[in-house]
Amino acid sequence: MTVVTDVADLQALAKRRVPKMFYDYADTGSWTQSTYHENEAALQRQKLRQRVARNIDNRSVKTTMIGQDVAMPVALAPVGLTGMQHADGEILAAQAAEEFGVPFTLSTMSICSIEDVAENTKSPFWFQLYVMRDRGFSERLMQRAHTAGCSALVLTLDLQVLGQRHRDLKNGLSAPPKPKPLVLADLALKPRWCWNMLKTGRRQFGNIHGHVSGVDDMSSLAEWTNSQFDPSLDWSSVEWVKKHWDRKLILKGINDVEDAKIAADIGADAIVVSNHGGRQLDGALASYEVLGDIVDAVGDRIEVHFDGGIRSGQDIFKAVAMGAHSTYIGRAFIYGLGAMGKDGVTKVLEILHKELDVTMGLCGETDIANVGRHNLVL
Ligand SMILES: Cc1cc2nc3c(=O)[nH]c(=O)nc-3n(C[C@H](O)[C@H](O)[C@H](O)COP(=O)(O)O)c2cc1C
């Protein structure tokens, strides 16, 4: 195996080790995937101003996110089915994040449950909520997250209906995978994944399975889940969530200046400028393309977080320089997890940290707090 030097190396390894349907689930966008690819391309197009002969000894990329100390301006984004990229994936990723000193966000659609992750970590993590048609269930989810000590709720607003991802339909995505001939042939090539999966009991949607009456087997679970995303979700639903959650609230999936203003008026603690990693509205602007305008509109009233397309420390630096308070990584950590489990997530964090630190130095800065648009070629 060649030496792992960047996120792309881990992605290549994950592609070899993770069953096709789950690798494809991560490495995909909706419809033509134009927004998915633009997220990365927009960051690539941004050029940096290199500065020289400045004392760049003693650098620090430490900062805070919603008042919490973090080792760098990065959190692990909520990613559904993380426990299908690697057995017990949510627990392993949360442990890696905890040890590195960055927040971990557990998806509603996780395999390991809120309680599973809480039992296997020491510090509070964040919980991402999808508001379901069954509001009683959503309320119970918030209570469970509260009891588990989650310090922030990340409310996702951009998935009232699902953007179609062709590969998931073609692959017959399900958790656990259905034993069809093509799937079995693929699994035979992924013995490490199968062995780890056989050793764990966590193979269903942990936050849902056993928590909704009448939903006890795989097909009723899938049916219930698909019918539960709520197209009627609106800003009054956000107020409703706010009433039921007395800790930090982050609104995720903001991609428009007008929506950012409403989110700031509502009194959330942060917004995440995000288009769900290009998995929802194909044709929407790349996250990085809307970031600057949103920062200008609400950046003095609310923490503006950012995700979409981050694959390197240079990308993190660009987002922060454009005015993001901090960033999230989705696929980058998922590839690390699929490639090497917990060690792979740690490796991704180490790679990003080093790239961010060196990039900051070469731009002539020593403290991430001083990074700004003056570092960008605009
Ligand atoms: C496989 C996958 C599953 C995701 N599941 C969720 C989810 O359950 N909840 C959510 O709010 N966002 C979800 N997202 C979106 C991520 O939180 C994040 O916005 C996105 O991955 C950022 O883009 P990046 O992957 O290019 O870093 C998912 C993304 C991926 C790639």
Coordinates of N, CA, C and O in Angstrom, one line a residue, residues 83 87-91 106-107 110-114 116-117 202 204-207:
G83 N -22.6 4.1 9.9 CA -22.3 2.7 10.4 C -22.3 1.7 9.4 O -22.1 0.5 9.7
A87 N -18.3 -1.0 10.3 CA -19.1 -1.4 11.5 C -18.9 -0.4 12.6 O -17.7 0.0 12.8
D88 N -19.9 -0.1 13.3 CA -19.9 0.9 14.5 C -19.3 2.2 14.1 O -18.6 2.9 14.9
G89 N -19.5 2.6 12.8 CA -18.8 3.8 12.3 C -19.1 5.1 13.1 O -18.2 5.9 13.2
E90 N -20.3 5.3 13.5 CA -20.6 6.5 14.3 C -19.8 6.6 15.5 O -19.2 7.7 15.9
I91 N -19.7 5.4 16.2 CA -18.9 5.4 17.5 C -17.4 5.7 17.2 O -16.8 6.5 17.9
L106 N -24.0 13.6 15.2 CA -24.7 12.4 14.9 C -25.9 12.6 14.1 O -26.8 13.4 14.5
S107 N -26.1 11.9 13.0 CA -27.3 12.1 12.1 C -28.5 11.4 12.7 O -28.3 10.3 13.4
S110 N -28.6 7.7 11.6 CA -27.4 7.0 11.9 C -27.7 5.5 12.2 O -28.8 5.1 12.4
I111 N -26.7 4.7 12.1 CA -26.8 3.2 12.5 C -26.7 3.1 14.0 O -27.5 2.5 14.6
C112 N -25.6 3.6 14.5 CA -25.4 3.6 16.0 C -26.4 4.6 16.6 O -26.5 5.7 16.0
S113 N -27.0 4.3 17.7 CA -28.0 5.2 18.2 C -27.4 6.3 19.0 O -26.2 6.3 19.4
I114 N -28.2 7.3 19.4 CA -27.7 8.4 20.3 C -27.1 7.8 21.6 O -26.0 8.2 22.0
D116 N -26.0 4.7 22.0 CA -24.7 4.0 21.7 C -23.5 4.9 21.7 O -22.5 4.6 22.3
V117 N -23.7 6.0 21.0 CA -22.5 7.0 20.9 C -22.2 7.6 22.3 O -21.1 7.7 22.7
R202 N -25.0 -3.7 15.4 CA -25.6 -2.4 14.9 C -25.6 -2.4 13.4 O -24.7 -2.1 12.7
Q204 N -29.0 -1.5 11.8 CA -30.3 -0.9 11.4 C -30.2 0.6 11.8 O -29.2 1.0 12.4
F205 N -31.2 1.4 11.4 CA -31.2 2.8 11.9 C -31.4 2.8 13.4 O -32.6 2.6 13.9
G206 N -30.4 3.0 14.1 CA -30.4 2.8 15.6 C -31.3 3.8 16.3 O -31.8 3.5 17.4
N207 N -31.5 5.0 15.7 CA -32.4 6.0 16.4 C -33.9 5.7 16.2 O -34.7 6.3 16.9

